[in-house]
mmCIF file of C-alpha atoms in Angstrom:
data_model
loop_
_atom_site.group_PDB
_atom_site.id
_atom_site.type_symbol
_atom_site.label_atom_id
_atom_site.label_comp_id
_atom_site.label_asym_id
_atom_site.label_seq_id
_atom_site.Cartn_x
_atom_site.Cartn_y
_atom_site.Cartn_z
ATOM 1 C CA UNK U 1 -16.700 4.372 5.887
ATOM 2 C CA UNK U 2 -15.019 7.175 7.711
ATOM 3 C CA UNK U 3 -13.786 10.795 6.321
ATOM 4 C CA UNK U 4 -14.803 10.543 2.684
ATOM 5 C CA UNK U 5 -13.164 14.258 2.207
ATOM 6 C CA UNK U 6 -9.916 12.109 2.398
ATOM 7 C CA UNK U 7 -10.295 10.662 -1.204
ATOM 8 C CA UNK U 8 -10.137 14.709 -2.200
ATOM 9 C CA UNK U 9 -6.897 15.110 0.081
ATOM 10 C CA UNK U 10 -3.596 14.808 -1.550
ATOM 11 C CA UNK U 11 -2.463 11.457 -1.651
ATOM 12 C CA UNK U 12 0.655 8.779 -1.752
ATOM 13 C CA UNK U 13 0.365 5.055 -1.772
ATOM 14 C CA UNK U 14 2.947 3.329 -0.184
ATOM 15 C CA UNK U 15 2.530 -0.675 -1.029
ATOM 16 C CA UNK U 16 4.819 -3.835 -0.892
ATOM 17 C CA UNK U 17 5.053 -7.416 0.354
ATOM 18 C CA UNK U 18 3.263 -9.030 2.769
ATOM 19 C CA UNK U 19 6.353 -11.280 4.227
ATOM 20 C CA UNK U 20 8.505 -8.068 3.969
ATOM 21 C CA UNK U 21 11.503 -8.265 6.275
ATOM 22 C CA UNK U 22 12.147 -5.808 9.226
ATOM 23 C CA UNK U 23 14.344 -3.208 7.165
ATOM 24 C CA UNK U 24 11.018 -3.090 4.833
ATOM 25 C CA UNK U 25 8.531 -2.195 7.763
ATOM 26 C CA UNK U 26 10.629 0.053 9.333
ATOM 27 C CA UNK U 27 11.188 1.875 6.119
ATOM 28 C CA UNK U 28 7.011 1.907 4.920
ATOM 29 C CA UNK U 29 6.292 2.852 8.539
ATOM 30 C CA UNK U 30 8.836 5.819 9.001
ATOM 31 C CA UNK U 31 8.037 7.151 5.016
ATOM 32 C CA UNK U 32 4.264 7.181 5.958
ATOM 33 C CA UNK U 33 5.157 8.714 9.450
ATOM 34 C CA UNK U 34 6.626 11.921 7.726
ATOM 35 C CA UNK U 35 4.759 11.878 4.630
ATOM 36 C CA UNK U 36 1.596 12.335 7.337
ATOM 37 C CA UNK U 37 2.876 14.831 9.614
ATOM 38 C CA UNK U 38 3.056 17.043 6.524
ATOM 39 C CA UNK U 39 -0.276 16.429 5.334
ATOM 40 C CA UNK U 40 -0.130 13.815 2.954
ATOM 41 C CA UNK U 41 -2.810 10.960 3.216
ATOM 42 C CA UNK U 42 -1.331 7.758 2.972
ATOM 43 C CA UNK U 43 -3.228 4.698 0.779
ATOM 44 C CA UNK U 44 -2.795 1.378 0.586
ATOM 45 C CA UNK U 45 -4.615 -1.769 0.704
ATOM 46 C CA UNK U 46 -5.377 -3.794 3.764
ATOM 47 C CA UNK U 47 -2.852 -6.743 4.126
ATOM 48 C CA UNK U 48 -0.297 -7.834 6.466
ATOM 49 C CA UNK U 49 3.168 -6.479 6.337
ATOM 50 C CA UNK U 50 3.821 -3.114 3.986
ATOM 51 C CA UNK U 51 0.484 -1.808 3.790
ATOM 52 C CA UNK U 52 -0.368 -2.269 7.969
ATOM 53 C CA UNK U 53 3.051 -0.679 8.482
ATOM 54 C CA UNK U 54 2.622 2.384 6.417
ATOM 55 C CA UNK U 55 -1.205 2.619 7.874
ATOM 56 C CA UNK U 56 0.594 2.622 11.263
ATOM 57 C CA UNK U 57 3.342 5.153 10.580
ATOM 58 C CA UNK U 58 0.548 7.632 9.395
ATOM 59 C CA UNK U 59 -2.231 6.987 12.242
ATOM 60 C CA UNK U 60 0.679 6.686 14.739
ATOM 61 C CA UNK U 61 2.081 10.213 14.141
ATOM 62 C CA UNK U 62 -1.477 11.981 13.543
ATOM 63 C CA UNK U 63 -1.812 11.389 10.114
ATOM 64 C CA UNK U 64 -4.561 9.934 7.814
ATOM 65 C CA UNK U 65 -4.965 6.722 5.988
ATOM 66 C CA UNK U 66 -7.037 5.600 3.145
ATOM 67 C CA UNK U 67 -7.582 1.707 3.285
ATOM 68 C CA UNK U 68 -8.575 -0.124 0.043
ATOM 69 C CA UNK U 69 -9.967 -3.549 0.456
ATOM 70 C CA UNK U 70 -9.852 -6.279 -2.047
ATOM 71 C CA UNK U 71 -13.518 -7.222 -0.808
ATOM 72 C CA UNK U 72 -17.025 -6.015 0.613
ATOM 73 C CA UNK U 73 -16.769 -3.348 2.892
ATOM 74 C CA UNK U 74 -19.076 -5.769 5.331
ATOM 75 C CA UNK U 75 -16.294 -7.774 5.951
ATOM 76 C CA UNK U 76 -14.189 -4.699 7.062
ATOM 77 C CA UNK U 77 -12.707 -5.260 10.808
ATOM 78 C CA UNK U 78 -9.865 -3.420 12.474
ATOM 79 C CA UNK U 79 -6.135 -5.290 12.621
ATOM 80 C CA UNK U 80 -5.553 -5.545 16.590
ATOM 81 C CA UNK U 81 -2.316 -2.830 15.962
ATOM 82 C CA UNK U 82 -4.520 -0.703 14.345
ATOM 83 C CA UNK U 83 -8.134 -0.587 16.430
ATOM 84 C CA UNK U 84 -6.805 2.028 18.648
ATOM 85 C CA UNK U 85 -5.803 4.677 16.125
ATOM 86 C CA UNK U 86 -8.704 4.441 13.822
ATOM 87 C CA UNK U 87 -10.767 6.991 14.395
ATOM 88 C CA UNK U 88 -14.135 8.825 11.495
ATOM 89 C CA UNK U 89 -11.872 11.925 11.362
ATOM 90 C CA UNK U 90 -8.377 10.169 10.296
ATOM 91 C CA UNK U 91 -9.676 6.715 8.244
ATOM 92 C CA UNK U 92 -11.025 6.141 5.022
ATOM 93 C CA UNK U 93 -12.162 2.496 4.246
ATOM 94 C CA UNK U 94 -13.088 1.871 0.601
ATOM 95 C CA UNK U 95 -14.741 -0.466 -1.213
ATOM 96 C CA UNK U 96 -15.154 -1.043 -4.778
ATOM 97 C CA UNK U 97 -16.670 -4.666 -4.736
ATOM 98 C CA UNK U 98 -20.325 -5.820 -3.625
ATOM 99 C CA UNK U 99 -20.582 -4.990 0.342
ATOM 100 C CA UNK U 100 -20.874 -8.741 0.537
ATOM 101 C CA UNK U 101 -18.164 -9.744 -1.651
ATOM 102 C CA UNK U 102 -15.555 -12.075 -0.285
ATOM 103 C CA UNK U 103 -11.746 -11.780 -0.706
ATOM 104 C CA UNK U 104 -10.884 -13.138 -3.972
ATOM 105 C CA UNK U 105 -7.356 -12.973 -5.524
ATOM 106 C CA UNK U 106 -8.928 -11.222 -8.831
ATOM 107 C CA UNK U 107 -10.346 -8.358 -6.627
ATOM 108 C CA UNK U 108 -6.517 -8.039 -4.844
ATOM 109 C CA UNK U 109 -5.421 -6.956 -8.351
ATOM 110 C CA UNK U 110 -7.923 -4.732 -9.117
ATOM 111 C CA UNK U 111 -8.257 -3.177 -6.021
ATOM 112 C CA UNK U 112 -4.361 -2.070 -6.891
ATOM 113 C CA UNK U 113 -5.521 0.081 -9.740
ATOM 114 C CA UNK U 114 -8.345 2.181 -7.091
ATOM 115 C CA UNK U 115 -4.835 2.798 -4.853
ATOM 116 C CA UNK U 116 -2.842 4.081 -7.452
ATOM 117 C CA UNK U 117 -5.912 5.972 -9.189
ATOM 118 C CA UNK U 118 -6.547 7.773 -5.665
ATOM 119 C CA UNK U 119 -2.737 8.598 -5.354
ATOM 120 C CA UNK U 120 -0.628 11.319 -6.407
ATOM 121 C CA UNK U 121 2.421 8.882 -6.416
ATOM 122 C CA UNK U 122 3.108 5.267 -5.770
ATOM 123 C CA UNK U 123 5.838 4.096 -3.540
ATOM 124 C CA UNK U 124 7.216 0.936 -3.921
ATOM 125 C CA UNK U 125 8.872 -1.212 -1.221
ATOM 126 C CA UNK U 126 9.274 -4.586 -1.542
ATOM 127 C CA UNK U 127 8.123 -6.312 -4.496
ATOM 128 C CA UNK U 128 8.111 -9.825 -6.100
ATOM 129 C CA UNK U 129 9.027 -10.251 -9.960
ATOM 130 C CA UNK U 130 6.777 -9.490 -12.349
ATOM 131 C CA UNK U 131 5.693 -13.443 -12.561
ATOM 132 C CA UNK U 132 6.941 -15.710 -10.062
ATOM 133 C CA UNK U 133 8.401 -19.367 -10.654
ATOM 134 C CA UNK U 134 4.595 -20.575 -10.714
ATOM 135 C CA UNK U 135 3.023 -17.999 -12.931
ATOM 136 C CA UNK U 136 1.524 -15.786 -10.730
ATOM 137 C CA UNK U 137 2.342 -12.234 -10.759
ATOM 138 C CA UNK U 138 2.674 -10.034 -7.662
ATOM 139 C CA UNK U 139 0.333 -8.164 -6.400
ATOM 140 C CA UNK U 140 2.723 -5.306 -5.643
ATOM 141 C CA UNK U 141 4.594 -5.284 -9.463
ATOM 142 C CA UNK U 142 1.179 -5.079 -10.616
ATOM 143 C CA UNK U 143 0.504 -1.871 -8.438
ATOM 144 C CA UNK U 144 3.636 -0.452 -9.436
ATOM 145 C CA UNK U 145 3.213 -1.448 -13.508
ATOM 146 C CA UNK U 146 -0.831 0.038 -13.165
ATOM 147 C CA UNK U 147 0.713 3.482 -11.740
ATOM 148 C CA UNK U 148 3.296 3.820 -14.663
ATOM 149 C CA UNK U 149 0.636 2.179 -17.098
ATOM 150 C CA UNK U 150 -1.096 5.129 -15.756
ATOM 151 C CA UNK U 151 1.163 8.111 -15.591
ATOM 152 C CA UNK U 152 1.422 8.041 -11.664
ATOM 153 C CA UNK U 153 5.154 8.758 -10.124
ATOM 154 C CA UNK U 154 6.603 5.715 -9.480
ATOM 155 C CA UNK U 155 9.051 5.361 -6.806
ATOM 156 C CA UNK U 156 10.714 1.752 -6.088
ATOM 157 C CA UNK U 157 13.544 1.218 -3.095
ATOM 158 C CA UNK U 158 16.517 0.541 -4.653
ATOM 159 C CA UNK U 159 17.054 -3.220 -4.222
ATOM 160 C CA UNK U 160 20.708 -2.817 -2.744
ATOM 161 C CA UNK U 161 18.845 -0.792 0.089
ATOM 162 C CA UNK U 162 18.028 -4.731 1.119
ATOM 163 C CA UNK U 163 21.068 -7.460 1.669
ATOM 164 C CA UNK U 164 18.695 -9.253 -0.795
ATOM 165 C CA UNK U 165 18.601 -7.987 -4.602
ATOM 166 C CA UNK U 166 14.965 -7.817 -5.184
ATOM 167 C CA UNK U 167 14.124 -8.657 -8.561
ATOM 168 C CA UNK U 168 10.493 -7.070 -8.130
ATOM 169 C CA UNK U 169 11.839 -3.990 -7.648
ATOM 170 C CA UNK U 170 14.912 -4.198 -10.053
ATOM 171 C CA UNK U 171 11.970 -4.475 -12.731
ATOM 172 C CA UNK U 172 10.122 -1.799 -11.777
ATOM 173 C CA UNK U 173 12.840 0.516 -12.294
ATOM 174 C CA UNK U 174 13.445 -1.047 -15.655
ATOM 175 C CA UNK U 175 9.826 0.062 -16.440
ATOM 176 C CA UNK U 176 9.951 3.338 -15.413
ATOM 177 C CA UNK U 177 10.023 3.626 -11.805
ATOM 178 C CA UNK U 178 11.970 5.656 -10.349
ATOM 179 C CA UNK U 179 14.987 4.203 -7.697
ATOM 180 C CA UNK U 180 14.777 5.345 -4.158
ATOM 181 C CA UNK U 181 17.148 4.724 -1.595
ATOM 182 C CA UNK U 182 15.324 5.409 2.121
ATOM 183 C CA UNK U 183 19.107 5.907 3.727
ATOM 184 C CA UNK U 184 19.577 8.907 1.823
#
C-alpha cells in the first residue's frame, strides 16, 4: 500500500530494539531525519521503539519510509505518532505474508531478510546477543547477520556510544559490521 516507486528509491534500513533506551531513539530518529532530507528512503519493520523512531525522523522531516510487516497487510493500522504523517506519496507498507496472516514470531525473522534485501545498507542500533540466556535469538542480530550473510553494509553503534556495553552489537562488529559512533 502506498508509493510502490519507493521500493526502486535508494534505500537504508535503520533497525534495533524494541525497549531501546532514550539515547537509542534519539539517535534512530535524528539518523533517519538526515538520511531523509537527502533523499534516502528509510526501511524498517513495524515495531515499537527503533523502527517507529526512525519512521518518525524520516516522515517528520519530509522524508519517506518503507514499513515491512511481519504479517498480512490486512492487519496494517497506523501507530497513533505516526497517523498524521503517513501520507500515499511518502509510505510504503509491505507485505510478504498472506494478507490475512497473523503476527507470528517466525514471520518477524523473515520479514528481516525483505528489509535488508530492499536496503542499500543496514544500520544497526541497539541489538540483543546473538542468542539470549533462553535460546532465542534477536530479532535485530538476525537483521544485522542476514545483511552481512548477504553482502549489505553493515553499520552497528559502537556499544560504548551507550553507558551499557551491548553485547548485540559488540557481535555484530565481530562479524563484520562495521562500528559507528552517532557523536562523531
Amino acid at each position: 500500500r502506498g508509493n510502490t516507486a519507493l521500493s526502486n528509491k535508494p534505500g537504508v534500513a535503520i533497525v534495533g530494539a524494541r525497549n531501546a533506551g532514550d539515547r537509542a531513539l534519539e539517535a534512530a530518529e535524528g539518523l533517519a531525519s538526515e538520511l531523509g532530507r537527502n533523499g534516502i528512503n528509510i526501511i524498517s519493520g513495524y515495531a515499537k521503539g527503533i523502527d517507529t523512531a526512525a519512521h518518525l525522523g524520516a516522515l517528520r522531516d519530509g522524508g519517506t519510509t518503507s514499513i515491512v510487516l511481519s504479517e498480512g497487510i490486512n492487519h496494517f493500522r497506523s501507530k497513533r505518532e505516526l497517523k498524521e504523517f503517513f501520507t500515499k506519496e511518502t509510505t510504503l507498507v509491505l507485505s510478504q505474508f498472506e494478507p490475512n496472516a497473523r503476527w507470528a514470531a517466525r514471520f518477524a525473522m523473515t520479514r528481516n531478510k525483505l528489509v535488508c534485501a530492499l536496503s542499500q545498507a543496514v544500520i544497526i542500533i541497539v541489538s540483543g546477543p546473538e542468542r539470549d540466556a533462553s535460546g532465542r535469538m534477536s530479532g535485530t542480530f538476525d537483521a544485522g547477520a542476514s545483511a552481512i550473510k548477504m553482502g549489505i553494509p553493515v553499520f552497528t553503534v559502537t556499544p560504548s556510544f551507550f553507558d551499557n556495553a551491548l553485547v548485540g552489537n559488540r557481535q555484530l562488529i565481530s562479524k563484520g559490521g562495521r562500528e559507528w559512533n552517532p557523536a562523531e
